[in-house]
PDB file of C-alpha atoms in Angstrom:
ATOM      1  CA  MET A 216      -0.132   3.520  77.549  1.00  0.00           C
ATOM      2  CA  GLU A 217      -1.659   0.396  76.095  1.00  0.00           C
ATOM      3  CA  ILE A 218       0.618  -2.156  74.417  1.00  0.00           C
ATOM      4  CA  GLU A 219      -1.241  -4.898  72.639  1.00  0.00           C
ATOM      5  CA  ARG A 220      -1.129  -7.338  69.762  1.00  0.00           C
ATOM      6  CA  LYS A 221      -4.143  -8.644  67.913  1.00  0.00           C
ATOM      7  CA  PHE A 222      -4.713 -11.893  66.014  1.00  0.00           C
ATOM      8  CA  LEU A 223      -7.442 -13.487  63.931  1.00  0.00           C
ATOM      9  CA  LEU A 224      -8.655 -16.887  65.134  1.00  0.00           C
ATOM     10  CA  PRO A 225      -9.705 -19.513  62.598  1.00  0.00           C
ATOM     11  CA  GLU A 226     -12.021 -21.117  65.170  1.00  0.00           C
ATOM     12  CA  LEU A 227     -12.995 -20.876  68.815  1.00  0.00           C
ATOM     13  CA  PRO A 228     -11.264 -23.506  71.003  1.00  0.00           C
ATOM     14  CA  VAL A 229     -13.565 -25.294  73.454  1.00  0.00           C
ATOM     15  CA  ASP A 230     -11.644 -24.096  76.536  1.00  0.00           C
ATOM     16  CA  VAL A 231     -11.996 -20.483  75.359  1.00  0.00           C
ATOM     17  CA  ALA A 232     -15.713 -20.892  74.668  1.00  0.00           C
ATOM     18  CA  GLU A 233     -16.092 -22.167  78.225  1.00  0.00           C
ATOM     19  CA  ALA A 234     -13.978 -19.386  79.800  1.00  0.00           C
ATOM     20  CA  PRO A 235     -15.741 -16.568  81.687  1.00  0.00           C
ATOM     21  CA  SER A 236     -17.287 -14.099  79.288  1.00  0.00           C
ATOM     22  CA  THR A 237     -19.118 -10.781  79.189  1.00  0.00           C
ATOM     23  CA  ARG A 238     -21.425  -9.443  76.549  1.00  0.00           C
ATOM     24  CA  LEU A 239     -20.222  -6.068  75.248  1.00  0.00           C
ATOM     25  CA  ARG A 240     -21.981  -3.466  73.184  1.00  0.00           C
ATOM     26  CA  GLN A 241     -19.971  -0.466  72.215  1.00  0.00           C
ATOM     27  CA  GLY A 242     -20.416   2.519  69.966  1.00  0.00           C
ATOM     28  CA  TYR A 243     -18.193   5.318  68.700  1.00  0.00           C
ATOM     29  CA  LEU A 244     -19.035   8.957  69.391  1.00  0.00           C
ATOM     30  CA  ALA A 245     -16.248  10.192  67.153  1.00  0.00           C
ATOM     31  CA  ILE A 246     -13.589   8.612  64.980  1.00  0.00           C
ATOM     32  CA  GLY A 247     -10.773  10.856  63.850  1.00  0.00           C
ATOM     33  CA  PRO A 248      -7.565  10.108  61.978  1.00  0.00           C
ATOM     34  CA  HIS A 249      -5.600  10.053  65.249  1.00  0.00           C
ATOM     35  CA  ASP A 250      -8.190   9.581  67.974  1.00  0.00           C
ATOM     36  CA  GLU A 251     -11.538   8.069  68.881  1.00  0.00           C
ATOM     37  CA  VAL A 252     -14.073   8.145  71.687  1.00  0.00           C
ATOM     38  CA  ARG A 253     -16.033   5.024  72.551  1.00  0.00           C
ATOM     39  CA  ILE A 254     -18.783   4.226  75.015  1.00  0.00           C
ATOM     40  CA  ARG A 255     -19.228   0.637  76.178  1.00  0.00           C
ATOM     41  CA  ASP A 256     -21.771  -1.396  78.082  1.00  0.00           C
ATOM     42  CA  ALA A 257     -19.986  -4.435  79.547  1.00  0.00           C
ATOM     43  CA  GLY A 258     -22.766  -6.384  81.194  1.00  0.00           C
ATOM     44  CA  GLY A 259     -24.138  -3.268  82.939  1.00  0.00           C
ATOM     45  CA  VAL A 260     -20.797  -1.564  83.642  1.00  0.00           C
ATOM     46  CA  PHE A 261     -20.616   1.575  81.510  1.00  0.00           C
ATOM     47  CA  THR A 262     -17.416   3.306  80.439  1.00  0.00           C
ATOM     48  CA  LEU A 263     -16.299   6.109  78.185  1.00  0.00           C
ATOM     49  CA  THR A 264     -12.838   5.749  76.667  1.00  0.00           C
ATOM     50  CA  ALA A 265     -10.771   8.225  74.664  1.00  0.00           C
ATOM     51  CA  LYS A 266      -7.914   6.731  72.639  1.00  0.00           C
ATOM     52  CA  SER A 267      -5.258   8.380  70.566  1.00  0.00           C
ATOM     53  CA  GLY A 268      -2.454   6.922  68.501  1.00  0.00           C
ATOM     54  CA  ALA A 269      -2.536   3.649  66.567  1.00  0.00           C
ATOM     55  CA  GLY A 270      -0.855   0.246  66.276  1.00  0.00           C
ATOM     56  CA  ILE A 271       0.953  -1.438  69.146  1.00  0.00           C
ATOM     57  CA  GLU A 272       1.033   1.624  71.476  1.00  0.00           C
ATOM     58  CA  ARG A 273      -2.005   3.777  72.192  1.00  0.00           C
ATOM     59  CA  GLU A 274      -2.711   6.480  74.757  1.00  0.00           C
ATOM     60  CA  GLU A 275      -5.964   5.936  76.538  1.00  0.00           C
ATOM     61  CA  SER A 276      -8.047   7.657  79.180  1.00  0.00           C
ATOM     62  CA  GLU A 277     -11.174   6.158  80.588  1.00  0.00           C
ATOM     63  CA  THR A 278     -13.925   6.971  83.047  1.00  0.00           C
ATOM     64  CA  GLU A 279     -16.875   5.012  84.322  1.00  0.00           C
ATOM     65  CA  ILE A 280     -20.212   6.576  83.371  1.00  0.00           C
ATOM     66  CA  THR A 281     -23.744   5.974  84.577  1.00  0.00           C
ATOM     67  CA  ARG A 282     -26.436   4.136  82.643  1.00  0.00           C
ATOM     68  CA  ALA A 283     -28.236   7.493  82.162  1.00  0.00           C
ATOM     69  CA  GLN A 284     -25.108   9.086  80.699  1.00  0.00           C
ATOM     70  CA  PHE A 285     -24.614   6.057  78.447  1.00  0.00           C
ATOM     71  CA  GLU A 286     -28.194   6.240  77.188  1.00  0.00           C
ATOM     72  CA  ALA A 287     -27.908   9.998  76.543  1.00  0.00           C
ATOM     73  CA  LEU A 288     -24.894   9.405  74.295  1.00  0.00           C
ATOM     74  CA  TRP A 289     -25.817   6.073  72.656  1.00  0.00           C
ATOM     75  CA  ALA A 290     -28.021   7.718  69.972  1.00  0.00           C
ATOM     76  CA  SER A 291     -24.931   9.508  68.638  1.00  0.00           C
ATOM     77  CA  THR A 292     -23.234   6.172  67.895  1.00  0.00           C
ATOM     78  CA  GLU A 293     -25.773   5.005  65.310  1.00  0.00           C
ATOM     79  CA  GLY A 294     -24.055   3.266  62.398  1.00  0.00           C
ATOM     80  CA  ARG A 295     -20.870   2.904  64.473  1.00  0.00           C
ATOM     81  CA  ARG A 296     -21.642   0.040  66.838  1.00  0.00           C
ATOM     82  CA  ILE A 297     -20.264  -3.370  67.666  1.00  0.00           C
ATOM     83  CA  GLU A 298     -21.691  -6.228  69.663  1.00  0.00           C
ATOM     84  CA  LYS A 299     -19.529  -9.086  70.824  1.00  0.00           C
ATOM     85  CA  ARG A 300     -18.964 -11.565  73.596  1.00  0.00           C
ATOM     86  CA  ARG A 301     -15.540 -11.264  75.228  1.00  0.00           C
ATOM     87  CA  HIS A 302     -13.963 -14.374  76.774  1.00  0.00           C
ATOM     88  CA  LEU A 303     -11.023 -13.983  79.160  1.00  0.00           C
ATOM     89  CA  LEU A 304      -8.409 -16.724  79.305  1.00  0.00           C
ATOM     90  CA  ALA A 305      -5.358 -16.465  81.560  1.00  0.00           C
ATOM     91  CA  GLU A 306      -2.207 -18.101  80.149  1.00  0.00           C
ATOM     92  CA  GLY A 307       0.846 -17.716  82.376  1.00  0.00           C
ATOM     93  CA  ASP A 308       1.626 -13.982  82.680  1.00  0.00           C
ATOM     94  CA  VAL A 309      -0.771 -12.833  80.006  1.00  0.00           C
ATOM     95  CA  THR A 310      -4.518 -12.791  79.502  1.00  0.00           C
ATOM     96  CA  TYR A 311      -6.097 -13.450  76.156  1.00  0.00           C
ATOM     97  CA  GLU A 312      -9.180 -11.414  75.396  1.00  0.00           C
ATOM     98  CA  VAL A 313     -11.062 -13.397  72.789  1.00  0.00           C
ATOM     99  CA  ASP A 314     -13.871 -11.500  71.065  1.00  0.00           C
ATOM    100  CA  VAL A 315     -16.680 -13.418  69.394  1.00  0.00           C
ATOM    101  CA  PHE A 316     -18.464 -10.879  67.224  1.00  0.00           C
ATOM    102  CA  GLU A 317     -22.223 -10.810  66.790  1.00  0.00           C
ATOM    103  CA  GLY A 318     -24.663  -9.100  64.435  1.00  0.00           C
ATOM    104  CA  SER A 319     -23.310  -8.144  61.020  1.00  0.00           C
ATOM    105  CA  LEU A 320     -19.804  -9.220  62.074  1.00  0.00           C
ATOM    106  CA  GLN A 321     -20.860 -12.747  63.090  1.00  0.00           C
ATOM    107  CA  GLY A 322     -18.107 -15.229  62.206  1.00  0.00           C
ATOM    108  CA  LEU A 323     -15.279 -12.878  63.152  1.00  0.00           C
ATOM    109  CA  LEU A 324     -13.037 -14.062  66.012  1.00  0.00           C
ATOM    110  CA  LEU A 325     -10.257 -11.840  67.339  1.00  0.00           C
ATOM    111  CA  ALA A 326      -7.774 -12.395  70.183  1.00  0.00           C
ATOM    112  CA  GLU A 327      -6.089  -9.447  71.877  1.00  0.00           C
ATOM    113  CA  VAL A 328      -3.115  -9.734  74.187  1.00  0.00           C
ATOM    114  CA  GLU A 329      -1.981  -6.841  76.394  1.00  0.00           C
ATOM    115  CA  PHE A 330       1.617  -6.449  77.556  1.00  0.00           C
ATOM    116  CA  HIS A 331       3.457  -4.463  80.196  1.00  0.00           C
ATOM    117  CA  SER A 332       6.388  -3.528  77.948  1.00  0.00           C
ATOM    118  CA  LEU A 333       7.395  -3.424  74.298  1.00  0.00           C
ATOM    119  CA  ASP A 334      10.012  -6.118  75.007  1.00  0.00           C
ATOM    120  CA  GLU A 335       7.351  -8.409  76.389  1.00  0.00           C
ATOM    121  CA  ALA A 336       5.144  -7.686  73.354  1.00  0.00           C
ATOM    122  CA  ARG A 337       7.975  -8.419  70.909  1.00  0.00           C
ATOM    123  CA  SER A 338       8.982 -11.686  72.540  1.00  0.00           C
ATOM    124  CA  PHE A 339       5.426 -13.034  72.745  1.00  0.00           C
ATOM    125  CA  GLU A 340       4.985 -16.325  70.885  1.00  0.00           C
ATOM    126  CA  PRO A 341       1.374 -16.778  69.852  1.00  0.00           C
ATOM    127  CA  PRO A 342      -0.129 -20.214  70.621  1.00  0.00           C
ATOM    128  CA  ALA A 343      -0.870 -22.645  67.784  1.00  0.00           C
ATOM    129  CA  TRP A 344      -4.580 -21.854  67.761  1.00  0.00           C
ATOM    130  CA  PHE A 345      -3.944 -18.179  66.879  1.00  0.00           C
ATOM    131  CA  GLY A 346      -4.274 -17.184  63.207  1.00  0.00           C
ATOM    132  CA  PRO A 347      -2.641 -14.266  61.333  1.00  0.00           C
ATOM    133  CA  GLU A 348      -1.603 -11.174  63.280  1.00  0.00           C
ATOM    134  CA  VAL A 349      -3.611  -8.048  62.475  1.00  0.00           C
ATOM    135  CA  THR A 350      -2.142  -5.608  65.030  1.00  0.00           C
ATOM    136  CA  HIS A 351      -1.165  -3.152  62.310  1.00  0.00           C
ATOM    137  CA  ASP A 352      -4.157  -3.720  60.033  1.00  0.00           C
ATOM    138  CA  ILE A 353      -6.384  -0.753  60.829  1.00  0.00           C
ATOM    139  CA  GLY A 354      -9.233  -2.567  59.042  1.00  0.00           C
ATOM    140  CA  TYR A 355      -9.428  -4.780  62.135  1.00  0.00           C
ATOM    141  CA  SER A 356      -9.581  -1.911  64.621  1.00  0.00           C
ATOM    142  CA  ASN A 357     -12.905  -1.976  66.403  1.00  0.00           C
ATOM    143  CA  ALA A 358     -13.625   1.535  65.131  1.00  0.00           C
ATOM    144  CA  ALA A 359     -13.135   0.444  61.509  1.00  0.00           C
ATOM    145  CA  LEU A 360     -15.186  -2.720  62.051  1.00  0.00           C
ATOM    146  CA  ALA A 361     -17.968  -0.641  63.624  1.00  0.00           C
ATOM    147  CA  VAL A 362     -18.129   1.705  60.636  1.00  0.00           C
ATOM    148  CA  ARG A 363     -17.297  -0.466  57.641  1.00  0.00           C
ATOM    149  CA  GLY A 364     -17.712  -4.061  58.759  1.00  0.00           C
ATOM    150  CA  LEU A 365     -15.443  -6.681  57.225  1.00  0.00           C
ATOM    151  CA  ARG A 366     -14.122  -5.479  53.892  1.00  0.00           C
ATOM    152  CA  GLY A 367     -13.330  -8.947  52.585  1.00  0.00           C
ATOM    153  CA  GLY A 368     -16.331 -10.812  54.010  1.00  0.00           C
ATOM    154  CA  THR A 369     -16.157 -13.071  57.052  1.00  0.00           C
ATOM    155  CA  PRO A 370     -12.987 -15.096  57.593  1.00  0.00           C
ATOM    156  CA  ALA A 371     -12.853 -18.886  57.189  1.00  0.00           C
TER     157      ALA A 371
ATOM    158  CA  MET B 205     -30.667  19.442  65.882  1.00  0.00           C
ATOM    159  CA  GLU B 206     -28.737  22.657  66.375  1.00  0.00           C
ATOM    160  CA  ILE B 207     -29.277  25.535  63.923  1.00  0.00           C
ATOM    161  CA  GLU B 208     -26.857  28.371  64.354  1.00  0.00           C
ATOM    162  CA  ARG B 209     -25.019  31.146  62.577  1.00  0.00           C
ATOM    163  CA  LYS B 210     -21.662  32.530  63.601  1.00  0.00           C
ATOM    164  CA  PHE B 211     -20.111  35.973  63.090  1.00  0.00           C
ATOM    165  CA  LEU B 212     -16.798  37.674  63.788  1.00  0.00           C
ATOM    166  CA  LEU B 213     -16.991  40.823  65.900  1.00  0.00           C
ATOM    167  CA  PRO B 214     -14.589  43.713  65.217  1.00  0.00           C
ATOM    168  CA  GLU B 215     -14.890  44.855  68.840  1.00  0.00           C
ATOM    169  CA  LEU B 216     -16.793  44.108  72.029  1.00  0.00           C
ATOM    170  CA  PRO B 217     -19.708  46.510  72.642  1.00  0.00           C
ATOM    171  CA  VAL B 218     -19.929  47.851  76.185  1.00  0.00           C
ATOM    172  CA  ASP B 219     -23.404  46.358  76.822  1.00  0.00           C
ATOM    173  CA  VAL B 220     -22.104  42.906  75.813  1.00  0.00           C
ATOM    174  CA  ALA B 221     -19.032  43.232  78.017  1.00  0.00           C
ATOM    175  CA  GLU B 222     -21.360  44.021  80.911  1.00  0.00           C
ATOM    176  CA  ALA B 223     -23.813  41.160  80.142  1.00  0.00           C
ATOM    177  CA  PRO B 224     -23.733  38.051  82.370  1.00  0.00           C
ATOM    178  CA  SER B 225     -20.797  35.825  81.499  1.00  0.00           C
ATOM    179  CA  THR B 226     -19.254  32.473  82.310  1.00  0.00           C
ATOM    180  CA  ARG B 227     -15.687  31.366  81.966  1.00  0.00           C
ATOM    181  CA  LEU B 228     -15.400  28.242  79.778  1.00  0.00           C
ATOM    182  CA  ARG B 229     -12.533  25.860  79.282  1.00  0.00           C
ATOM    183  CA  GLN B 230     -13.106  23.092  76.815  1.00  0.00           C
ATOM    184  CA  GLY B 231     -11.042  20.388  75.210  1.00  0.00           C
ATOM    185  CA  TYR B 232     -11.549  17.909  72.414  1.00  0.00           C
ATOM    186  CA  LEU B 233     -11.247  14.165  73.020  1.00  0.00           C
ATOM    187  CA  ALA B 234     -11.566  13.355  69.343  1.00  0.00           C
ATOM    188  CA  ILE B 235     -11.974  15.340  66.150  1.00  0.00           C
ATOM    189  CA  GLY B 236     -13.036  13.397  63.102  1.00  0.00           C
ATOM    190  CA  PRO B 237     -13.996  14.532  59.608  1.00  0.00           C
ATOM    191  CA  HIS B 238     -17.702  14.274  60.490  1.00  0.00           C
ATOM    192  CA  ASP B 239     -17.842  14.289  64.267  1.00  0.00           C
ATOM    193  CA  GLU B 240     -16.209  15.488  67.463  1.00  0.00           C
ATOM    194  CA  VAL B 241     -16.403  14.937  71.205  1.00  0.00           C
ATOM    195  CA  ARG B 242     -15.823  17.826  73.572  1.00  0.00           C
ATOM    196  CA  ILE B 243     -15.673  18.180  77.336  1.00  0.00           C
ATOM    197  CA  ARG B 244     -16.388  21.543  78.896  1.00  0.00           C
ATOM    198  CA  ASP B 245     -16.062  23.204  82.285  1.00  0.00           C
ATOM    199  CA  ALA B 246     -18.520  26.108  82.408  1.00  0.00           C
ATOM    200  CA  GLY B 247     -17.844  27.692  85.758  1.00  0.00           C
ATOM    201  CA  GLY B 248     -17.925  24.320  87.546  1.00  0.00           C
ATOM    202  CA  VAL B 249     -20.683  22.703  85.473  1.00  0.00           C
ATOM    203  CA  PHE B 250     -19.133  19.871  83.477  1.00  0.00           C
ATOM    204  CA  THR B 251     -20.531  18.455  80.255  1.00  0.00           C
ATOM    205  CA  LEU B 252     -19.561  16.021  77.539  1.00  0.00           C
ATOM    206  CA  THR B 253     -20.946  16.749  74.082  1.00  0.00           C
ATOM    207  CA  ALA B 254     -20.843  14.655  70.915  1.00  0.00           C
ATOM    208  CA  LYS B 255     -21.507  16.522  67.680  1.00  0.00           C
ATOM    209  CA  SER B 256     -21.828  15.271  64.135  1.00  0.00           C
ATOM    210  CA  GLY B 257     -22.439  17.102  60.893  1.00  0.00           C
ATOM    211  CA  ALA B 258     -21.202  20.573  60.004  1.00  0.00           C
ATOM    212  CA  GLY B 259     -22.352  24.051  59.008  1.00  0.00           C
ATOM    213  CA  ILE B 260     -25.733  25.444  59.911  1.00  0.00           C
ATOM    214  CA  GLU B 261     -27.284  22.144  61.116  1.00  0.00           C
ATOM    215  CA  ARG B 262     -25.538  19.793  63.523  1.00  0.00           C
ATOM    216  CA  GLU B 263     -26.694  16.765  65.494  1.00  0.00           C
ATOM    217  CA  GLU B 264     -25.677  16.927  69.108  1.00  0.00           C
ATOM    218  CA  SER B 265     -25.997  14.781  72.192  1.00  0.00           C
ATOM    219  CA  GLU B 266     -24.868  15.938  75.571  1.00  0.00           C
ATOM    220  CA  THR B 267     -24.639  14.686  79.127  1.00  0.00           C
ATOM    221  CA  GLU B 268     -23.571  16.323  82.347  1.00  0.00           C
ATOM    222  CA  ILE B 269     -20.479  14.714  83.863  1.00  0.00           C
ATOM    223  CA  THR B 270     -18.879  14.964  87.277  1.00  0.00           C
ATOM    224  CA  ARG B 271     -15.718  16.885  88.072  1.00  0.00           C
ATOM    225  CA  ALA B 272     -13.936  13.544  88.587  1.00  0.00           C
ATOM    226  CA  GLN B 273     -15.009  12.301  85.157  1.00  0.00           C
ATOM    227  CA  PHE B 274     -13.918  15.607  83.633  1.00  0.00           C
ATOM    228  CA  GLU B 275     -10.506  15.393  85.286  1.00  0.00           C
ATOM    229  CA  ALA B 276     -10.043  11.771  84.155  1.00  0.00           C
ATOM    230  CA  LEU B 277     -10.585  12.791  80.529  1.00  0.00           C
ATOM    231  CA  TRP B 278      -8.950  16.237  80.482  1.00  0.00           C
ATOM    232  CA  ALA B 279      -5.414  14.850  79.959  1.00  0.00           C
ATOM    233  CA  SER B 280      -6.554  13.396  76.621  1.00  0.00           C
ATOM    234  CA  THR B 281      -7.405  16.879  75.321  1.00  0.00           C
ATOM    235  CA  GLU B 282      -3.853  18.241  75.477  1.00  0.00           C
ATOM    236  CA  GLY B 283      -3.088  20.430  72.452  1.00  0.00           C
ATOM    237  CA  ARG B 284      -6.797  20.691  71.670  1.00  0.00           C
ATOM    238  CA  ARG B 285      -8.108  23.183  74.212  1.00  0.00           C
ATOM    239  CA  ILE B 286      -9.855  26.527  74.224  1.00  0.00           C
ATOM    240  CA  GLU B 287     -10.432  29.048  76.980  1.00  0.00           C
ATOM    241  CA  LYS B 288     -12.928  31.840  76.598  1.00  0.00           C
ATOM    242  CA  ARG B 289     -15.438  33.972  78.428  1.00  0.00           C
ATOM    243  CA  ARG B 290     -18.982  33.639  77.092  1.00  0.00           C
ATOM    244  CA  HIS B 291     -21.361  36.594  77.434  1.00  0.00           C
ATOM    245  CA  LEU B 292     -25.100  36.059  76.949  1.00  0.00           C
ATOM    246  CA  LEU B 293     -27.191  38.890  75.539  1.00  0.00           C
ATOM    247  CA  ALA B 294     -30.941  38.515  74.888  1.00  0.00           C
ATOM    248  CA  GLU B 295     -32.234  40.465  71.884  1.00  0.00           C
ATOM    249  CA  GLY B 296     -35.941  39.946  71.235  1.00  0.00           C
ATOM    250  CA  ASP B 297     -36.497  36.248  70.408  1.00  0.00           C
ATOM    251  CA  VAL B 298     -32.846  35.324  70.123  1.00  0.00           C
ATOM    252  CA  THR B 299     -29.860  35.143  72.426  1.00  0.00           C
ATOM    253  CA  TYR B 300     -26.408  36.159  71.305  1.00  0.00           C
ATOM    254  CA  GLU B 301     -23.586  34.085  72.707  1.00  0.00           C
ATOM    255  CA  VAL B 302     -20.517  36.275  72.487  1.00  0.00           C
ATOM    256  CA  ASP B 303     -17.220  34.484  73.055  1.00  0.00           C
ATOM    257  CA  VAL B 304     -14.164  36.451  74.120  1.00  0.00           C
ATOM    258  CA  PHE B 305     -11.227  34.112  73.564  1.00  0.00           C
ATOM    259  CA  GLU B 306      -8.262  33.926  75.914  1.00  0.00           C
ATOM    260  CA  GLY B 307      -4.797  32.406  75.827  1.00  0.00           C
ATOM    261  CA  SER B 308      -3.261  31.957  72.371  1.00  0.00           C
ATOM    262  CA  LEU B 309      -6.549  33.062  70.753  1.00  0.00           C
ATOM    263  CA  GLN B 310      -6.726  36.361  72.634  1.00  0.00           C
ATOM    264  CA  GLY B 311      -8.183  39.076  70.384  1.00  0.00           C
ATOM    265  CA  LEU B 312     -10.694  36.773  68.735  1.00  0.00           C
ATOM    266  CA  LEU B 313     -14.367  37.696  69.273  1.00  0.00           C
ATOM    267  CA  LEU B 314     -17.140  35.466  67.944  1.00  0.00           C
ATOM    268  CA  ALA B 315     -20.927  35.775  68.227  1.00  0.00           C
ATOM    269  CA  GLU B 316     -23.161  32.728  67.830  1.00  0.00           C
ATOM    270  CA  VAL B 317     -26.910  32.879  67.359  1.00  0.00           C
ATOM    271  CA  GLU B 318     -29.115  29.781  67.723  1.00  0.00           C
ATOM    272  CA  PHE B 319     -32.445  29.442  65.933  1.00  0.00           C
ATOM    273  CA  HIS B 320     -35.518  27.241  66.212  1.00  0.00           C
ATOM    274  CA  SER B 321     -35.922  26.737  62.456  1.00  0.00           C
ATOM    275  CA  LEU B 322     -34.029  27.152  59.197  1.00  0.00           C
ATOM    276  CA  ASP B 323     -36.511  29.846  58.164  1.00  0.00           C
ATOM    277  CA  GLU B 324     -35.746  31.812  61.283  1.00  0.00           C
ATOM    278  CA  ALA B 325     -32.011  31.370  60.661  1.00  0.00           C
ATOM    279  CA  ARG B 326     -32.297  32.542  57.041  1.00  0.00           C
ATOM    280  CA  SER B 327     -34.360  35.632  57.877  1.00  0.00           C
ATOM    281  CA  PHE B 328     -32.069  36.765  60.690  1.00  0.00           C
ATOM    282  CA  GLU B 329     -30.629  40.242  60.132  1.00  0.00           C
ATOM    283  CA  PRO B 330     -27.373  40.638  62.039  1.00  0.00           C
ATOM    284  CA  PRO B 331     -27.055  43.843  64.069  1.00  0.00           C
ATOM    285  CA  ALA B 332     -24.675  46.570  62.931  1.00  0.00           C
ATOM    286  CA  TRP B 333     -21.991  45.626  65.455  1.00  0.00           C
ATOM    287  CA  PHE B 334     -21.609  42.110  63.929  1.00  0.00           C
ATOM    288  CA  GLY B 335     -18.720  41.587  61.508  1.00  0.00           C
ATOM    289  CA  PRO B 336     -18.346  39.029  58.679  1.00  0.00           C
ATOM    290  CA  GLU B 337     -20.298  35.755  58.898  1.00  0.00           C
ATOM    291  CA  VAL B 338     -18.135  32.644  59.378  1.00  0.00           C
ATOM    292  CA  THR B 339     -20.862  29.987  59.810  1.00  0.00           C
ATOM    293  CA  HIS B 340     -19.475  27.936  56.939  1.00  0.00           C
ATOM    294  CA  ASP B 341     -15.794  28.649  57.555  1.00  0.00           C
ATOM    295  CA  ILE B 342     -14.624  25.501  59.339  1.00  0.00           C
ATOM    296  CA  GLY B 343     -11.465  27.375  60.320  1.00  0.00           C
ATOM    297  CA  TYR B 344     -13.626  29.166  62.878  1.00  0.00           C
ATOM    298  CA  SER B 345     -15.126  26.010  64.370  1.00  0.00           C
ATOM    299  CA  ASN B 346     -14.062  25.683  67.976  1.00  0.00           C
ATOM    300  CA  ALA B 347     -12.457  22.341  67.166  1.00  0.00           C
ATOM    301  CA  ALA B 348     -10.298  23.887  64.438  1.00  0.00           C
ATOM    302  CA  LEU B 349      -9.407  26.852  66.657  1.00  0.00           C
ATOM    303  CA  ALA B 350      -8.447  24.453  69.457  1.00  0.00           C
ATOM    304  CA  VAL B 351      -6.090  22.510  67.199  1.00  0.00           C
ATOM    305  CA  ARG B 352      -4.696  25.069  64.802  1.00  0.00           C
ATOM    306  CA  GLY B 353      -5.400  28.470  66.318  1.00  0.00           C
ATOM    307  CA  LEU B 354      -6.071  31.383  63.994  1.00  0.00           C
ATOM    308  CA  ARG B 355      -4.591  30.716  60.570  1.00  0.00           C
ATOM    309  CA  GLY B 356      -4.394  34.357  59.550  1.00  0.00           C
ATOM    310  CA  GLY B 357      -3.358  35.828  62.904  1.00  0.00           C
ATOM    311  CA  THR B 358      -5.720  37.705  65.170  1.00  0.00           C
ATOM    312  CA  PRO B 359      -8.481  39.801  63.586  1.00  0.00           C
ATOM    313  CA  ALA B 360      -8.494  43.614  63.702  1.00  0.00           C
TER     314      ALA B 360
END
């Protein structure tokens, strides 16, 4: 089970911009009302991930795939792709995954925080540089962003 | 592109029952309104297939996966699985794929015929032992059968 919260960022702090980062391209093979299947290229490491559920808790299964498998499936993700650079910043017990979107989503900054328990998730106090929480806004799911882009234009 | 027509069979002819067959188990990782992702074990050959579109023409991409990859993803298909034995019967230019369903779908017999062109599909004359055509009945898609089973009970 994956327990996470997600926040918009008004801007990218310098220490996050300088944190280690990986360029990600990902595409969706299928997006259902309760499930989705994604393939991802994270700097040459390829994975296929099946997720079900929504919001703070999601079931997930994942397997590494080869470049050849990735390429065979990538064509089926046309019109449902995202490119972004993901910065990892450790803060105490938690790691912030800060996504700087590229392409048609340029300008969008999202921070995701994963937790080990619902209690930990509930008691998390976001730092001052975090913007509004969008954990339960399905418009900010990566699947929705891949298909529809930003409904209200890019954030400030 | 996949061009196929699908028919119910009232019974299994002896020559089909004796044709070469493979036991298939397949499960769905995601089922969306316009797409689906399936993993299949065909007698120890494992594949992952992404399909989009519906009816007579469907886009499809497929890659072989390893047993380990299959096992890693299988858990995510719970409640969305099908088991069947597929018999292959060559008839002139076409091959009939006759699926004898097992488990909760026992009693269901479906024949699928794949074509190289829409013209060929349209001019196909089903043999006398074929029952009603269900190409456009999404209730008989494997994804729907995996999730909901037979809505009207088993056929005669």
